[in-house]
């Protein structure tokens, strides 16, 4: 008599969780740009050589020169990207509450004050580059001048929105104040003159808003 064979119900195989997509490796130019930004900001542009940059980025010298014709052009690229990022952050801070320009400037100043108190603070990379490169025809100096000019224009426009009698004068006064933070933060760190930047900015604004 034939034995009856019972078919066992096959259990569904456990569903495998999808693997996260692999990130594409960073292109050589991107790695060079990131390394240059880190090294240039911490050590100064002139103090960093091409050999150190390619070693830090893990690329070859020919890779660097395929992306950037010279170290001077790499320095200009570093300043351009850093400057655009800084302007974008400033714009985003003010845009968060356009009806209160003075309040949003205070938000930005609180962030600046906190940054200037850090041990690794090196001030404004754009200002530092202008000091390193006095030749106004140098690519890095040209970019630094452009970024600073655009920031100056933003401060003048901000002063006008706050109702200043002479927006250009208030804008320039604020720019002088900020440049003081960039320099003194490197020298004194926490507890330095930058601790009074908000108070100083309020005094400047109050003076220029009086009628």
PDB file of N, CA, C and O in Angstrom, residues 130-198:
ATOM      1  N   UNK A 130      42.797  88.689   1.934  1.00  0.00           N
ATOM      2  CA  UNK A 130      43.102  90.051   1.491  1.00  0.00           C
ATOM      3  C   UNK A 130      44.387  90.555   2.132  1.00  0.00           C
ATOM      4  O   UNK A 130      45.163  91.293   1.514  1.00  0.00           O
ATOM      5  N   UNK A 131      44.629  90.134   3.377  1.00  0.00           N
ATOM      6  CA  UNK A 131      45.868  90.518   4.063  1.00  0.00           C
ATOM      7  C   UNK A 131      47.057  89.776   3.449  1.00  0.00           C
ATOM      8  O   UNK A 131      48.138  90.353   3.265  1.00  0.00           O
ATOM      9  N   UNK A 132      46.858  88.508   3.111  1.00  0.00           N
ATOM     10  CA  UNK A 132      47.949  87.712   2.537  1.00  0.00           C
ATOM     11  C   UNK A 132      48.336  88.177   1.140  1.00  0.00           C
ATOM     12  O   UNK A 132      49.492  88.027   0.729  1.00  0.00           O
ATOM     13  N   UNK A 133      47.361  88.704   0.398  1.00  0.00           N
ATOM     14  CA  UNK A 133      47.605  89.068  -0.998  1.00  0.00           C
ATOM     15  C   UNK A 133      47.317  90.556  -1.214  1.00  0.00           C
ATOM     16  O   UNK A 133      46.210  90.933  -1.629  1.00  0.00           O
ATOM     17  N   UNK A 134      48.292  91.423  -0.958  1.00  0.00           N
ATOM     18  CA  UNK A 134      48.072  92.864  -1.149  1.00  0.00           C
ATOM     19  C   UNK A 134      47.938  93.269  -2.617  1.00  0.00           C
ATOM     20  O   UNK A 134      47.381  94.335  -2.912  1.00  0.00           O
ATOM     21  N   UNK A 135      48.455  92.444  -3.541  1.00  0.00           N
ATOM     22  CA  UNK A 135      48.370  92.766  -4.964  1.00  0.00           C
ATOM     23  C   UNK A 135      46.921  92.657  -5.420  1.00  0.00           C
ATOM     24  O   UNK A 135      46.338  91.564  -5.448  1.00  0.00           O
ATOM     25  N   UNK A 136      46.331  93.774  -5.797  1.00  0.00           N
ATOM     26  CA  UNK A 136      44.914  93.796  -6.164  1.00  0.00           C
ATOM     27  C   UNK A 136      44.617  93.041  -7.457  1.00  0.00           C
ATOM     28  O   UNK A 136      43.464  92.791  -7.777  1.00  0.00           O
ATOM     29  N   UNK A 137      45.663  92.684  -8.213  1.00  0.00           N
ATOM     30  CA  UNK A 137      45.458  91.936  -9.449  1.00  0.00           C
ATOM     31  C   UNK A 137      45.520  90.425  -9.234  1.00  0.00           C
ATOM     32  O   UNK A 137      45.240  89.652 -10.157  1.00  0.00           O
ATOM     33  N   UNK A 138      45.899  89.999  -8.036  1.00  0.00           N
ATOM     34  CA  UNK A 138      46.001  88.570  -7.765  1.00  0.00           C
ATOM     35  C   UNK A 138      44.602  87.950  -7.770  1.00  0.00           C
ATOM     36  O   UNK A 138      43.641  88.551  -7.269  1.00  0.00           O
ATOM     37  N   UNK A 139      44.441  86.743  -8.347  1.00  0.00           N
ATOM     38  CA  UNK A 139      43.106  86.115  -8.421  1.00  0.00           C
ATOM     39  C   UNK A 139      42.412  85.992  -7.072  1.00  0.00           C
ATOM     40  O   UNK A 139      41.202  86.243  -6.964  1.00  0.00           O
ATOM     41  N   UNK A 140      43.172  85.624  -6.026  1.00  0.00           N
ATOM     42  CA  UNK A 140      42.567  85.479  -4.699  1.00  0.00           C
ATOM     43  C   UNK A 140      42.111  86.827  -4.158  1.00  0.00           C
ATOM     44  O   UNK A 140      41.031  86.933  -3.551  1.00  0.00           O
ATOM     45  N   UNK A 141      42.916  87.859  -4.359  1.00  0.00           N
ATOM     46  CA  UNK A 141      42.559  89.196  -3.887  1.00  0.00           C
ATOM     47  C   UNK A 141      41.315  89.710  -4.602  1.00  0.00           C
ATOM     48  O   UNK A 141      40.440  90.356  -3.997  1.00  0.00           O
ATOM     49  N   UNK A 142      41.218  89.438  -5.886  1.00  0.00           N
ATOM     50  CA  UNK A 142      40.047  89.878  -6.649  1.00  0.00           C
ATOM     51  C   UNK A 142      38.772  89.253  -6.102  1.00  0.00           C
ATOM     52  O   UNK A 142      37.744  89.923  -5.942  1.00  0.00           O
ATOM     53  N   UNK A 143      38.826  87.959  -5.817  1.00  0.00           N
ATOM     54  CA  UNK A 143      37.640  87.278  -5.289  1.00  0.00           C
ATOM     55  C   UNK A 143      37.307  87.818  -3.905  1.00  0.00           C
ATOM     56  O   UNK A 143      36.140  88.071  -3.580  1.00  0.00           O
ATOM     57  N   UNK A 144      38.324  88.001  -3.066  1.00  0.00           N
ATOM     58  CA  UNK A 144      38.099  88.519  -1.714  1.00  0.00           C
ATOM     59  C   UNK A 144      37.427  89.892  -1.772  1.00  0.00           C
ATOM     60  O   UNK A 144      36.473  90.164  -1.025  1.00  0.00           O
ATOM     61  N   UNK A 145      37.898  90.763  -2.666  1.00  0.00           N
ATOM     62  CA  UNK A 145      37.320  92.100  -2.802  1.00  0.00           C
ATOM     63  C   UNK A 145      35.873  92.035  -3.263  1.00  0.00           C
ATOM     64  O   UNK A 145      35.015  92.789  -2.781  1.00  0.00           O
ATOM     65  N   UNK A 146      35.585  91.110  -4.178  1.00  0.00           N
ATOM     66  CA  UNK A 146      34.218  90.962  -4.680  1.00  0.00           C
ATOM     67  C   UNK A 146      33.275  90.502  -3.569  1.00  0.00           C
ATOM     68  O   UNK A 146      32.181  91.062  -3.406  1.00  0.00           O
ATOM     69  N   UNK A 147      33.691  89.501  -2.801  1.00  0.00           N
ATOM     70  CA  UNK A 147      32.841  88.973  -1.729  1.00  0.00           C
ATOM     71  C   UNK A 147      32.586  90.047  -0.682  1.00  0.00           C
ATOM     72  O   UNK A 147      31.452  90.256  -0.227  1.00  0.00           O
ATOM     73  N   UNK A 148      33.633  90.756  -0.284  1.00  0.00           N
ATOM     74  CA  UNK A 148      33.477  91.801   0.726  1.00  0.00           C
ATOM     75  C   UNK A 148      32.587  92.931   0.224  1.00  0.00           C
ATOM     76  O   UNK A 148      31.792  93.508   0.976  1.00  0.00           O
ATOM     77  N   UNK A 149      32.736  93.275  -1.053  1.00  0.00           N
ATOM     78  CA  UNK A 149      31.897  94.322  -1.622  1.00  0.00           C
ATOM     79  C   UNK A 149      30.426  93.937  -1.611  1.00  0.00           C
ATOM     80  O   UNK A 149      29.554  94.773  -1.320  1.00  0.00           O
ATOM     81  N   UNK A 150      30.148  92.696  -1.910  1.00  0.00           N
ATOM     82  CA  UNK A 150      28.759  92.234  -1.909  1.00  0.00           C
ATOM     83  C   UNK A 150      28.184  92.173  -0.501  1.00  0.00           C
ATOM     84  O   UNK A 150      27.007  92.464  -0.276  1.00  0.00           O
ATOM     85  N   UNK A 151      29.024  91.807   0.468  1.00  0.00           N
ATOM     86  CA  UNK A 151      28.554  91.794   1.852  1.00  0.00           C
ATOM     87  C   UNK A 151      28.287  93.222   2.332  1.00  0.00           C
ATOM     88  O   UNK A 151      27.301  93.493   3.022  1.00  0.00           O
ATOM     89  N   UNK A 152      29.165  94.137   1.945  1.00  0.00           N
ATOM     90  CA  UNK A 152      28.971  95.543   2.305  1.00  0.00           C
ATOM     91  C   UNK A 152      27.639  96.060   1.755  1.00  0.00           C
ATOM     92  O   UNK A 152      26.895  96.771   2.449  1.00  0.00           O
ATOM     93  N   UNK A 153      27.331  95.707   0.509  1.00  0.00           N
ATOM     94  CA  UNK A 153      26.070  96.132  -0.097  1.00  0.00           C
ATOM     95  C   UNK A 153      24.875  95.543   0.648  1.00  0.00           C
ATOM     96  O   UNK A 153      23.842  96.213   0.815  1.00  0.00           O
ATOM     97  N   UNK A 154      24.999  94.316   1.107  1.00  0.00           N
ATOM     98  CA  UNK A 154      23.912  93.698   1.875  1.00  0.00           C
ATOM     99  C   UNK A 154      23.679  94.438   3.191  1.00  0.00           C
ATOM    100  O   UNK A 154      22.528  94.610   3.623  1.00  0.00           O
ATOM    101  N   UNK A 155      24.751  94.850   3.838  1.00  0.00           N
ATOM    102  CA  UNK A 155      24.606  95.565   5.107  1.00  0.00           C
ATOM    103  C   UNK A 155      23.965  96.929   4.894  1.00  0.00           C
ATOM    104  O   UNK A 155      23.163  97.382   5.720  1.00  0.00           O
ATOM    105  N   UNK A 156      24.286  97.585   3.789  1.00  0.00           N
ATOM    106  CA  UNK A 156      23.654  98.865   3.479  1.00  0.00           C
ATOM    107  C   UNK A 156      22.162  98.677   3.231  1.00  0.00           C
ATOM    108  O   UNK A 156      21.330  99.454   3.729  1.00  0.00           O
ATOM    109  N   UNK A 157      21.813  97.625   2.485  1.00  0.00           N
ATOM    110  CA  UNK A 157      20.399  97.338   2.233  1.00  0.00           C
ATOM    111  C   UNK A 157      19.676  96.988   3.530  1.00  0.00           C
ATOM    112  O   UNK A 157      18.522  97.382   3.748  1.00  0.00           O
ATOM    113  N   UNK A 158      20.339  96.258   4.398  1.00  0.00           N
ATOM    114  CA  UNK A 158      19.747  95.901   5.690  1.00  0.00           C
ATOM    115  C   UNK A 158      19.506  97.154   6.526  1.00  0.00           C
ATOM    116  O   UNK A 158      18.453  97.313   7.158  1.00  0.00           O
ATOM    117  N   UNK A 159      20.481  98.062   6.528  1.00  0.00           N
ATOM    118  CA  UNK A 159      20.329  99.309   7.274  1.00  0.00           C
ATOM    119  C   UNK A 159      19.137 100.108   6.757  1.00  0.00           C
ATOM    120  O   UNK A 159      18.403 100.735   7.536  1.00  0.00           O
ATOM    121  N   UNK A 160      18.944 100.092   5.451  1.00  0.00           N
ATOM    122  CA  UNK A 160      17.800 100.806   4.876  1.00  0.00           C
ATOM    123  C   UNK A 160      16.492 100.182   5.340  1.00  0.00           C
ATOM    124  O   UNK A 160      15.527 100.899   5.669  1.00  0.00           O
ATOM    125  N   UNK A 161      16.428  98.857   5.393  1.00  0.00           N
ATOM    126  CA  UNK A 161      15.200  98.184   5.853  1.00  0.00           C
ATOM    127  C   UNK A 161      14.923  98.459   7.327  1.00  0.00           C
ATOM    128  O   UNK A 161      13.777  98.435   7.759  1.00  0.00           O
ATOM    129  N   UNK A 162      15.980  98.733   8.082  1.00  0.00           N
ATOM    130  CA  UNK A 162      15.795  99.054   9.499  1.00  0.00           C
ATOM    131  C   UNK A 162      15.386 100.509   9.696  1.00  0.00           C
ATOM    132  O   UNK A 162      15.046 100.918  10.800  1.00  0.00           O
ATOM    133  N   UNK A 163      15.442 101.300   8.635  1.00  0.00           N
ATOM    134  CA  UNK A 163      15.004 102.689   8.719  1.00  0.00           C
ATOM    135  C   UNK A 163      16.100 103.679   9.049  1.00  0.00           C
ATOM    136  O   UNK A 163      15.815 104.778   9.562  1.00  0.00           O
ATOM    137  N   UNK A 164      17.351 103.343   8.744  1.00  0.00           N
ATOM    138  CA  UNK A 164      18.461 104.257   9.039  1.00  0.00           C
ATOM    139  C   UNK A 164      18.366 105.514   8.182  1.00  0.00           C
ATOM    140  O   UNK A 164      17.988 105.455   7.016  1.00  0.00           O
ATOM    141  N   UNK A 165      18.743 106.650   8.771  1.00  0.00           N
ATOM    142  CA  UNK A 165      18.731 107.910   8.017  1.00  0.00           C
ATOM    143  C   UNK A 165      19.754 107.858   6.887  1.00  0.00           C
ATOM    144  O   UNK A 165      19.510 108.345   5.791  1.00  0.00           O
ATOM    145  N   UNK A 166      20.917 107.301   7.182  1.00  0.00           N
ATOM    146  CA  UNK A 166      21.986 107.169   6.179  1.00  0.00           C
ATOM    147  C   UNK A 166      22.419 105.700   6.159  1.00  0.00           C
ATOM    148  O   UNK A 166      23.359 105.307   6.861  1.00  0.00           O
ATOM    149  N   UNK A 167      21.724 104.892   5.370  1.00  0.00           N
ATOM    150  CA  UNK A 167      21.988 103.441   5.375  1.00  0.00           C
ATOM    151  C   UNK A 167      23.426 103.074   5.061  1.00  0.00           C
ATOM    152  O   UNK A 167      23.966 102.127   5.635  1.00  0.00           O
ATOM    153  N   UNK A 168      24.065 103.841   4.171  1.00  0.00           N
ATOM    154  CA  UNK A 168      25.444 103.501   3.809  1.00  0.00           C
ATOM    155  C   UNK A 168      26.388 103.669   4.998  1.00  0.00           C
ATOM    156  O   UNK A 168      27.320 102.873   5.182  1.00  0.00           O
ATOM    157  N   UNK A 169      26.134 104.689   5.831  1.00  0.00           N
ATOM    158  CA  UNK A 169      26.994 104.909   6.987  1.00  0.00           C
ATOM    159  C   UNK A 169      26.772 103.859   8.070  1.00  0.00           C
ATOM    160  O   UNK A 169      27.737 103.381   8.696  1.00  0.00           O
ATOM    161  N   UNK A 170      25.537 103.485   8.314  1.00  0.00           N
ATOM    162  CA  UNK A 170      25.272 102.415   9.283  1.00  0.00           C
ATOM    163  C   UNK A 170      25.821 101.097   8.771  1.00  0.00           C
ATOM    164  O   UNK A 170      26.420 100.325   9.534  1.00  0.00           O
ATOM    165  N   UNK A 171      25.638 100.814   7.477  1.00  0.00           N
ATOM    166  CA  UNK A 171      26.167  99.578   6.910  1.00  0.00           C
ATOM    167  C   UNK A 171      27.675  99.480   7.078  1.00  0.00           C
ATOM    168  O   UNK A 171      28.204  98.437   7.472  1.00  0.00           O
ATOM    169  N   UNK A 172      28.367 100.590   6.814  1.00  0.00           N
ATOM    170  CA  UNK A 172      29.827 100.591   6.952  1.00  0.00           C
ATOM    171  C   UNK A 172      30.243 100.465   8.417  1.00  0.00           C
ATOM    172  O   UNK A 172      31.244  99.816   8.744  1.00  0.00           O
ATOM    173  N   UNK A 173      29.489 101.094   9.316  1.00  0.00           N
ATOM    174  CA  UNK A 173      29.812 100.990  10.741  1.00  0.00           C
ATOM    175  C   UNK A 173      29.666  99.547  11.221  1.00  0.00           C
ATOM    176  O   UNK A 173      30.496  99.044  11.990  1.00  0.00           O
ATOM    177  N   UNK A 174      28.632  98.867  10.751  1.00  0.00           N
ATOM    178  CA  UNK A 174      28.442  97.456  11.121  1.00  0.00           C
ATOM    179  C   UNK A 174      29.554  96.594  10.538  1.00  0.00           C
ATOM    180  O   UNK A 174      30.055  95.681  11.206  1.00  0.00           O
ATOM    181  N   UNK A 175      29.952  96.897   9.299  1.00  0.00           N
ATOM    182  CA  UNK A 175      31.030  96.120   8.686  1.00  0.00           C
ATOM    183  C   UNK A 175      32.335  96.279   9.470  1.00  0.00           C
ATOM    184  O   UNK A 175      33.055  95.289   9.701  1.00  0.00           O
ATOM    185  N   UNK A 176      32.635  97.489   9.900  1.00  0.00           N
ATOM    186  CA  UNK A 176      33.826  97.710  10.720  1.00  0.00           C
ATOM    187  C   UNK A 176      33.747  96.912  12.023  1.00  0.00           C
ATOM    188  O   UNK A 176      34.744  96.333  12.485  1.00  0.00           O
ATOM    189  N   UNK A 177      32.564  96.869  12.607  1.00  0.00           N
ATOM    190  CA  UNK A 177      32.367  96.113  13.845  1.00  0.00           C
ATOM    191  C   UNK A 177      32.614  94.628  13.623  1.00  0.00           C
ATOM    192  O   UNK A 177      33.314  93.969  14.404  1.00  0.00           O
ATOM    193  N   UNK A 178      32.079  94.100  12.533  1.00  0.00           N
ATOM    194  CA  UNK A 178      32.246  92.670  12.251  1.00  0.00           C
ATOM    195  C   UNK A 178      33.704  92.319  11.960  1.00  0.00           C
ATOM    196  O   UNK A 178      34.197  91.274  12.402  1.00  0.00           O
ATOM    197  N   UNK A 179      34.375  93.206  11.229  1.00  0.00           N
ATOM    198  CA  UNK A 179      35.790  92.945  10.950  1.00  0.00           C
ATOM    199  C   UNK A 179      36.589  92.915  12.249  1.00  0.00           C
ATOM    200  O   UNK A 179      37.564  92.167  12.372  1.00  0.00           O
ATOM    201  N   UNK A 180      36.177  93.721  13.220  1.00  0.00           N
ATOM    202  CA  UNK A 180      36.821  93.679  14.523  1.00  0.00           C
ATOM    203  C   UNK A 180      36.623  92.345  15.216  1.00  0.00           C
ATOM    204  O   UNK A 180      37.537  91.829  15.883  1.00  0.00           O
ATOM    205  N   UNK A 181      35.450  91.748  15.039  1.00  0.00           N
ATOM    206  CA  UNK A 181      35.196  90.418  15.609  1.00  0.00           C
ATOM    207  C   UNK A 181      36.087  89.384  14.940  1.00  0.00           C
ATOM    208  O   UNK A 181      36.667  88.516  15.608  1.00  0.00           O
ATOM    209  N   UNK A 182      36.212  89.462  13.614  1.00  0.00           N
ATOM    210  CA  UNK A 182      37.033  88.493  12.889  1.00  0.00           C
ATOM    211  C   UNK A 182      38.484  88.507  13.392  1.00  0.00           C
ATOM    212  O   UNK A 182      39.112  87.456  13.538  1.00  0.00           O
ATOM    213  N   UNK A 183      38.999  89.697  13.655  1.00  0.00           N
ATOM    214  CA  UNK A 183      40.390  89.810  14.088  1.00  0.00           C
ATOM    215  C   UNK A 183      40.557  89.470  15.569  1.00  0.00           C
ATOM    216  O   UNK A 183      41.428  88.685  15.945  1.00  0.00           O
ATOM    217  N   UNK A 184      39.719  90.069  16.420  1.00  0.00           N
ATOM    218  CA  UNK A 184      39.889  89.885  17.868  1.00  0.00           C
ATOM    219  C   UNK A 184      39.543  88.470  18.311  1.00  0.00           C
ATOM    220  O   UNK A 184      40.102  87.969  19.296  1.00  0.00           O
ATOM    221  N   UNK A 185      38.634  87.804  17.567  1.00  0.00           N
ATOM    222  CA  UNK A 185      38.283  86.435  17.934  1.00  0.00           C
ATOM    223  C   UNK A 185      39.479  85.504  17.859  1.00  0.00           C
ATOM    224  O   UNK A 185      39.619  84.587  18.687  1.00  0.00           O
ATOM    225  N   UNK A 186      40.346  85.733  16.875  1.00  0.00           N
ATOM    226  CA  UNK A 186      41.545  84.908  16.738  1.00  0.00           C
ATOM    227  C   UNK A 186      42.531  85.154  17.879  1.00  0.00           C
ATOM    228  O   UNK A 186      43.251  84.254  18.301  1.00  0.00           O
ATOM    229  N   UNK A 187      42.569  86.384  18.364  1.00  0.00           N
ATOM    230  CA  UNK A 187      43.546  86.761  19.382  1.00  0.00           C
ATOM    231  C   UNK A 187      43.102  86.406  20.800  1.00  0.00           C
ATOM    232  O   UNK A 187      43.896  85.927  21.605  1.00  0.00           O
ATOM    233  N   UNK A 188      41.826  86.631  21.077  1.00  0.00           N
ATOM    234  CA  UNK A 188      41.370  86.518  22.455  1.00  0.00           C
ATOM    235  C   UNK A 188      40.439  85.340  22.733  1.00  0.00           C
ATOM    236  O   UNK A 188      40.335  84.894  23.875  1.00  0.00           O
ATOM    237  N   UNK A 189      39.737  84.861  21.712  1.00  0.00           N
ATOM    238  CA  UNK A 189      38.826  83.740  21.917  1.00  0.00           C
ATOM    239  C   UNK A 189      37.695  84.095  22.863  1.00  0.00           C
ATOM    240  O   UNK A 189      37.232  85.236  22.917  1.00  0.00           O
ATOM    241  N   UNK A 190      37.246  83.106  23.639  1.00  0.00           N
ATOM    242  CA  UNK A 190      36.154  83.325  24.580  1.00  0.00           C
ATOM    243  C   UNK A 190      36.554  84.387  25.596  1.00  0.00           C
ATOM    244  O   UNK A 190      37.679  84.399  26.099  1.00  0.00           O
ATOM    245  N   UNK A 191      35.644  85.299  25.891  1.00  0.00           N
ATOM    246  CA  UNK A 191      35.941  86.356  26.845  1.00  0.00           C
ATOM    247  C   UNK A 191      36.621  87.559  26.244  1.00  0.00           C
ATOM    248  O   UNK A 191      36.934  88.529  26.953  1.00  0.00           O
ATOM    249  N   UNK A 192      36.874  87.529  24.931  1.00  0.00           N
ATOM    250  CA  UNK A 192      37.517  88.658  24.266  1.00  0.00           C
ATOM    251  C   UNK A 192      36.524  89.748  23.911  1.00  0.00           C
ATOM    252  O   UNK A 192      35.344  89.698  24.287  1.00  0.00           O
ATOM    253  N   UNK A 193      36.965  90.753  23.169  1.00  0.00           N
ATOM    254  CA  UNK A 193      36.098  91.872  22.806  1.00  0.00           C
ATOM    255  C   UNK A 193      34.825  91.465  22.064  1.00  0.00           C
ATOM    256  O   UNK A 193      33.829  92.191  22.114  1.00  0.00           O
ATOM    257  N   UNK A 194      34.847  90.331  21.382  1.00  0.00           N
ATOM    258  CA  UNK A 194      33.662  89.903  20.627  1.00  0.00           C
ATOM    259  C   UNK A 194      32.463  89.652  21.532  1.00  0.00           C
ATOM    260  O   UNK A 194      31.323  89.598  21.055  1.00  0.00           O
ATOM    261  N   UNK A 195      32.692  89.532  22.829  1.00  0.00           N
ATOM    262  CA  UNK A 195      31.579  89.271  23.741  1.00  0.00           C
ATOM    263  C   UNK A 195      30.597  90.448  23.801  1.00  0.00           C
ATOM    264  O   UNK A 195      29.449  90.296  24.231  1.00  0.00           O
ATOM    265  N   UNK A 196      31.034  91.645  23.365  1.00  0.00           N
ATOM    266  CA  UNK A 196      30.158  92.818  23.424  1.00  0.00           C
ATOM    267  C   UNK A 196      29.658  93.218  22.042  1.00  0.00           C
ATOM    268  O   UNK A 196      29.138  94.323  21.866  1.00  0.00           O
ATOM    269  N   UNK A 197      29.790  92.337  21.055  1.00  0.00           N
ATOM    270  CA  UNK A 197      29.429  92.721  19.685  1.00  0.00           C
ATOM    271  C   UNK A 197      27.940  93.055  19.562  1.00  0.00           C
ATOM    272  O   UNK A 197      27.559  93.990  18.841  1.00  0.00           O
ATOM    273  N   UNK A 198      27.079  92.329  20.251  1.00  0.00           N
ATOM    274  CA  UNK A 198      25.639  92.597  20.151  1.00  0.00           C
ATOM    275  C   UNK A 198      25.316  93.944  20.784  1.00  0.00           C
ATOM    276  O   UNK A 198      24.553  94.753  20.223  1.00  0.00           O
TER     277      UNK A 198
END
